mmCIF file of C-alpha atoms in Angstrom:
data_model
loop_
_atom_site.group_PDB
_atom_site.id
_atom_site.type_symbol
_atom_site.label_atom_id
_atom_site.label_comp_id
_atom_site.label_asym_id
_atom_site.label_seq_id
_atom_site.Cartn_x
_atom_site.Cartn_y
_atom_site.Cartn_z
ATOM 1 C CA PRO A 1 -59.013 9.920 -4.552
ATOM 2 C CA GLY A 2 -57.840 6.538 -3.475
ATOM 3 C CA ALA A 3 -57.906 4.233 -0.497
ATOM 4 C CA ALA A 4 -55.647 4.684 2.482
ATOM 5 C CA GLY A 5 -52.139 3.424 1.669
ATOM 6 C CA SER A 6 -52.496 3.956 -2.085
ATOM 7 C CA LEU A 7 -50.602 6.504 -4.181
ATOM 8 C CA GLY A 8 -53.844 8.359 -4.831
ATOM 9 C CA PHE A 9 -54.326 8.829 -1.088
ATOM 10 C CA ASN A 10 -50.638 9.545 -0.229
ATOM 11 C CA LYS A 11 -49.583 12.154 -2.781
ATOM 12 C CA ASN A 12 -46.599 13.575 -0.885
ATOM 13 C CA PHE A 13 -43.538 11.516 -1.767
ATOM 14 C CA LEU A 14 -40.114 12.353 -3.175
ATOM 15 C CA ILE A 15 -37.958 10.362 -5.577
ATOM 16 C CA ASP A 16 -34.294 11.249 -4.988
ATOM 17 C CA ALA A 17 -32.057 10.064 -7.815
ATOM 18 C CA THR A 18 -29.348 12.694 -7.279
ATOM 19 C CA ALA A 19 -26.107 11.225 -6.023
ATOM 20 C CA PRO A 20 -23.681 13.143 -3.807
ATOM 21 C CA THR A 21 -21.140 15.016 -5.941
ATOM 22 C CA TYR A 22 -18.276 14.729 -3.451
ATOM 23 C CA GLY A 23 -16.228 11.808 -2.215
ATOM 24 C CA ALA A 24 -12.960 10.743 -0.645
ATOM 25 C CA THR A 25 -9.711 12.219 -1.970
ATOM 26 C CA ALA A 26 -7.293 10.360 0.322
ATOM 27 C CA VAL A 27 -7.247 7.288 2.554
ATOM 28 C CA VAL A 28 -4.490 5.935 4.839
ATOM 29 C CA PHE A 29 -3.804 3.065 7.219
ATOM 30 C CA SER A 30 -2.813 3.804 10.819
ATOM 31 C CA ASN A 31 0.073 1.320 10.582
ATOM 32 C CA ASP A 32 1.326 1.496 6.989
ATOM 33 C CA THR A 33 4.741 -0.208 7.090
ATOM 34 C CA GLY A 34 5.501 -0.099 3.346
ATOM 35 C CA VAL A 35 8.182 1.964 1.632
ATOM 36 C CA SER A 36 5.872 4.997 1.895
ATOM 37 C CA ASN A 37 3.513 5.638 4.814
ATOM 38 C CA THR A 38 0.697 6.159 2.286
ATOM 39 C CA ASP A 39 1.226 3.233 -0.132
ATOM 40 C CA LEU A 40 -1.276 0.929 1.669
ATOM 41 C CA ILE A 41 1.351 -1.821 1.899
ATOM 42 C CA THR A 42 1.707 -3.153 5.415
ATOM 43 C CA LYS A 43 2.789 -6.112 7.503
ATOM 44 C CA ALA A 44 0.232 -5.271 10.223
ATOM 45 C CA ALA A 45 -3.224 -6.862 9.866
ATOM 46 C CA SER A 46 -4.899 -4.612 12.467
ATOM 47 C CA GLN A 47 -5.590 -1.152 11.071
ATOM 48 C CA ASN A 48 -7.539 2.011 11.688
ATOM 49 C CA ILE A 49 -8.503 3.613 8.379
ATOM 50 C CA SER A 50 -8.875 7.349 7.953
ATOM 51 C CA GLY A 51 -9.195 9.798 5.128
ATOM 52 C CA VAL A 52 -10.266 13.124 3.698
ATOM 53 C CA LEU A 53 -13.360 14.094 1.701
ATOM 54 C CA SER A 54 -13.368 16.624 -1.140
ATOM 55 C CA SER A 55 -15.881 18.737 0.828
ATOM 56 C CA ASN A 56 -17.598 18.762 4.214
ATOM 57 C CA LEU A 57 -20.120 16.022 5.042
ATOM 58 C CA VAL A 58 -23.715 17.074 4.326
ATOM 59 C CA ALA A 59 -26.708 16.233 6.558
ATOM 60 C CA GLY A 60 -28.090 12.785 5.755
ATOM 61 C CA ASP A 61 -24.926 11.562 4.000
ATOM 62 C CA THR A 62 -22.797 8.667 5.236
ATOM 63 C CA VAL A 63 -19.210 7.690 4.438
ATOM 64 C CA GLN A 64 -18.853 3.985 3.643
ATOM 65 C CA VAL A 65 -15.670 1.908 3.332
ATOM 66 C CA SER A 66 -15.187 -1.454 1.628
ATOM 67 C CA LEU A 67 -12.132 -3.674 2.138
ATOM 68 C CA ASP A 68 -13.266 -6.256 -0.441
ATOM 69 C CA ASN A 69 -13.572 -4.254 -3.685
ATOM 70 C CA GLY A 70 -17.151 -3.178 -2.984
ATOM 71 C CA SER A 71 -18.697 -6.536 -2.037
ATOM 72 C CA THR A 72 -19.518 -5.298 1.469
ATOM 73 C CA TRP A 73 -19.610 -1.770 2.917
ATOM 74 C CA ILE A 74 -19.069 -0.510 6.481
ATOM 75 C CA ALA A 75 -20.208 2.900 7.744
ATOM 76 C CA ALA A 76 -17.261 5.041 8.837
ATOM 77 C CA ALA A 77 -17.327 7.659 11.573
ATOM 78 C CA ALA A 78 -17.711 11.145 10.104
ATOM 79 C CA THR A 79 -18.908 14.417 11.583
ATOM 80 C CA LEU A 80 -21.476 16.645 9.900
ATOM 81 C CA GLY A 81 -19.747 19.747 8.506
ATOM 82 C CA GLN A 82 -16.271 18.148 8.614
ATOM 83 C CA ASN A 83 -14.248 16.659 5.740
ATOM 84 C CA THR A 84 -12.576 13.726 7.527
ATOM 85 C CA PHE A 85 -13.660 10.173 8.293
ATOM 86 C CA SER A 86 -12.317 7.177 10.224
ATOM 87 C CA LEU A 87 -13.001 3.485 10.604
ATOM 88 C CA ALA A 88 -11.425 1.800 13.626
ATOM 89 C CA ALA A 89 -10.379 -1.779 14.390
ATOM 90 C CA GLN A 90 -10.338 -3.330 10.920
ATOM 91 C CA THR A 91 -8.480 -6.577 10.213
ATOM 92 C CA LEU A 92 -6.874 -7.070 6.813
ATOM 93 C CA THR A 93 -6.696 -10.626 5.480
ATOM 94 C CA GLY A 94 -4.519 -10.236 2.370
ATOM 95 C CA ALA A 95 -4.354 -8.153 -0.774
ATOM 96 C CA ASP A 96 -7.546 -6.540 -2.091
ATOM 97 C CA THR A 97 -9.048 -3.205 -3.099
ATOM 98 C CA LEU A 98 -10.158 -0.589 -0.563
ATOM 99 C CA LYS A 99 -13.039 1.630 -1.708
ATOM 100 C CA VAL A 100 -14.584 4.713 -0.105
ATOM 101 C CA ARG A 101 -17.858 6.390 -1.090
ATOM 102 C CA VAL A 102 -20.419 8.873 0.233
ATOM 103 C CA VAL A 103 -24.044 7.649 0.245
ATOM 104 C CA ASP A 104 -27.162 9.812 0.794
ATOM 105 C CA VAL A 105 -30.327 8.783 2.695
ATOM 106 C CA ALA A 106 -31.956 7.555 -0.542
ATOM 107 C CA GLY A 107 -29.023 5.186 -1.182
ATOM 108 C CA ASN A 108 -27.431 7.166 -4.013
ATOM 109 C CA SER A 109 -23.618 6.915 -4.034
ATOM 110 C CA GLY A 110 -21.150 9.588 -5.024
ATOM 111 C CA PRO A 111 -17.746 9.119 -6.658
ATOM 112 C CA VAL A 112 -15.800 6.080 -5.414
ATOM 113 C CA LEU A 113 -12.146 6.294 -4.385
ATOM 114 C CA SER A 114 -10.485 2.960 -5.170
ATOM 115 C CA LYS A 115 -7.022 1.927 -3.904
ATOM 116 C CA ALA A 116 -5.245 -1.431 -3.957
ATOM 117 C CA TYR A 117 -3.770 -2.541 -0.637
ATOM 118 C CA VAL A 118 -1.451 -5.374 0.400
ATOM 119 C CA LEU A 119 -1.019 -7.193 3.697
ATOM 120 C CA ASP A 120 2.472 -8.669 3.378
ATOM 121 C CA THR A 121 3.494 -10.884 6.279
ATOM 122 C CA SER A 122 6.372 -12.652 4.477
ATOM 123 C CA ALA A 123 9.920 -11.367 4.964
ATOM 124 C CA PRO A 124 11.838 -10.581 1.762
ATOM 125 C CA GLN A 125 14.309 -13.231 0.667
ATOM 126 C CA LEU A 126 17.681 -12.848 -1.040
ATOM 127 C CA THR A 127 17.158 -14.983 -4.157
ATOM 128 C CA ALA A 128 20.517 -14.601 -5.959
ATOM 129 C CA ILE A 129 23.998 -13.071 -5.750
ATOM 130 C CA LYS A 130 25.748 -12.714 -9.119
ATOM 131 C CA LEU A 131 29.197 -11.484 -10.138
ATOM 132 C CA SER A 132 29.672 -10.001 -13.599
ATOM 133 C CA SER A 133 33.143 -11.600 -13.614
ATOM 134 C CA SER A 134 34.326 -14.472 -11.430
ATOM 135 C CA SER A 135 38.005 -14.274 -12.376
ATOM 136 C CA LEU A 136 39.643 -11.069 -11.212
ATOM 137 C CA LYS A 137 43.207 -9.825 -11.414
ATOM 138 C CA ALA A 138 44.950 -7.464 -9.016
ATOM 139 C CA GLY A 139 43.609 -3.955 -9.401
ATOM 140 C CA SER A 140 40.436 -5.055 -11.208
ATOM 141 C CA SER A 141 36.878 -5.033 -9.907
ATOM 142 C CA THR A 142 33.487 -6.517 -10.788
ATOM 143 C CA THR A 143 29.826 -5.701 -10.349
ATOM 144 C CA VAL A 144 27.971 -7.728 -7.739
ATOM 145 C CA THR A 145 24.181 -8.006 -8.121
ATOM 146 C CA PHE A 146 21.857 -8.911 -5.224
ATOM 147 C CA ASP A 147 18.324 -10.008 -6.230
ATOM 148 C CA PHE A 148 15.518 -9.999 -3.638
ATOM 149 C CA SER A 149 12.049 -11.549 -3.739
ATOM 150 C CA GLU A 150 10.517 -8.080 -3.241
ATOM 151 C CA SER A 151 11.630 -4.472 -2.875
ATOM 152 C CA ILE A 152 13.521 -3.697 0.328
ATOM 153 C CA THR A 153 14.927 -0.600 2.014
ATOM 154 C CA GLY A 154 17.841 -0.100 4.383
ATOM 155 C CA PHE A 155 20.223 -2.575 2.706
ATOM 156 C CA GLU A 156 23.751 -1.363 3.564
ATOM 157 C CA ILE A 157 27.345 -2.477 3.060
ATOM 158 C CA ALA A 158 27.496 -3.168 6.821
ATOM 159 C CA ASP A 159 24.909 -5.932 6.236
ATOM 160 C CA LEU A 160 27.436 -7.895 4.155
ATOM 161 C CA ASP A 161 30.226 -10.217 5.306
ATOM 162 C CA VAL A 162 32.904 -9.543 2.676
ATOM 163 C CA GLN A 163 36.114 -11.558 2.607
ATOM 164 C CA ASN A 164 39.241 -11.012 0.523
ATOM 165 C CA GLY A 165 38.148 -7.648 -0.777
ATOM 166 C CA GLU A 166 35.778 -4.773 -0.270
ATOM 167 C CA ILE A 167 32.365 -3.653 -1.517
ATOM 168 C CA SER A 168 31.606 -0.075 -2.532
ATOM 169 C CA GLY A 169 28.838 1.861 -4.243
ATOM 170 C CA LEU A 170 25.887 -0.234 -3.050
ATOM 171 C CA GLY A 171 22.593 1.034 -4.457
ATOM 172 C CA SER A 172 19.350 0.166 -6.232
ATOM 173 C CA ALA A 173 17.966 1.624 -9.445
ATOM 174 C CA ASN A 174 14.616 -0.192 -9.393
ATOM 175 C CA GLY A 175 13.084 0.630 -6.033
ATOM 176 C CA GLY A 176 14.995 -1.913 -3.961
ATOM 177 C CA LYS A 177 14.284 -5.265 -5.659
ATOM 178 C CA THR A 178 17.746 -5.461 -7.247
ATOM 179 C CA TRP A 179 20.897 -3.964 -5.705
ATOM 180 C CA THR A 180 24.326 -3.589 -7.286
ATOM 181 C CA ALA A 181 27.756 -2.808 -5.879
ATOM 182 C CA THR A 182 31.403 -2.975 -6.895
ATOM 183 C CA PHE A 183 33.647 -5.706 -5.474
ATOM 184 C CA THR A 184 37.388 -4.993 -5.468
ATOM 185 C CA PRO A 185 39.578 -7.928 -4.389
ATOM 186 C CA THR A 186 42.453 -7.625 -1.966
ATOM 187 C CA ALA A 187 45.833 -7.625 -3.735
ATOM 188 C CA ASP A 188 47.843 -10.865 -3.791
ATOM 189 C CA ILE A 189 44.949 -13.159 -2.826
ATOM 190 C CA GLN A 190 44.096 -16.314 -4.695
ATOM 191 C CA ASP A 191 40.898 -17.886 -3.375
ATOM 192 C CA THR A 192 38.301 -19.907 -5.281
ATOM 193 C CA THR A 193 35.839 -20.023 -2.358
ATOM 194 C CA ASN A 194 34.561 -16.429 -2.596
#
């Protein structure tokens, strides 16, 4: 029944086409500096990546992470019987898609978790300041709008140098990209330089 090395001689082989049924449910950066500590927006290129699997790691399975939308994969550290994984000392180079999957010994992959991430090393810029009315009378007020190049947090009235009046009600209704406030001029001031 066949020469040595042929299928007729070696009848004991297994074809495994069954992919793992579990995968990653969450992934985070160690130094996520975005608005949320889980939004994968950061100004820090150096990151440790960690996450959670939907069930405990099974013998023979490996957790793999891609930082380039699946073009290349790196094996993450994961412990048999545990549902967490980590990948240390990764360097982000810009914006891309992070993917996480579980792969068995036959190379079958389970469900893929896919998350966009952004490395943002540019500071936000104030792009415009607009008044809804530039001619004010005593006792009147106007809306001031501050437009930024990207969403920001922590913008406060104390950050402004206001002359010949006062600002109140500073806030953002669109996540911090545009801020509005009310400017009330000081009585009996006529100044065209504001």
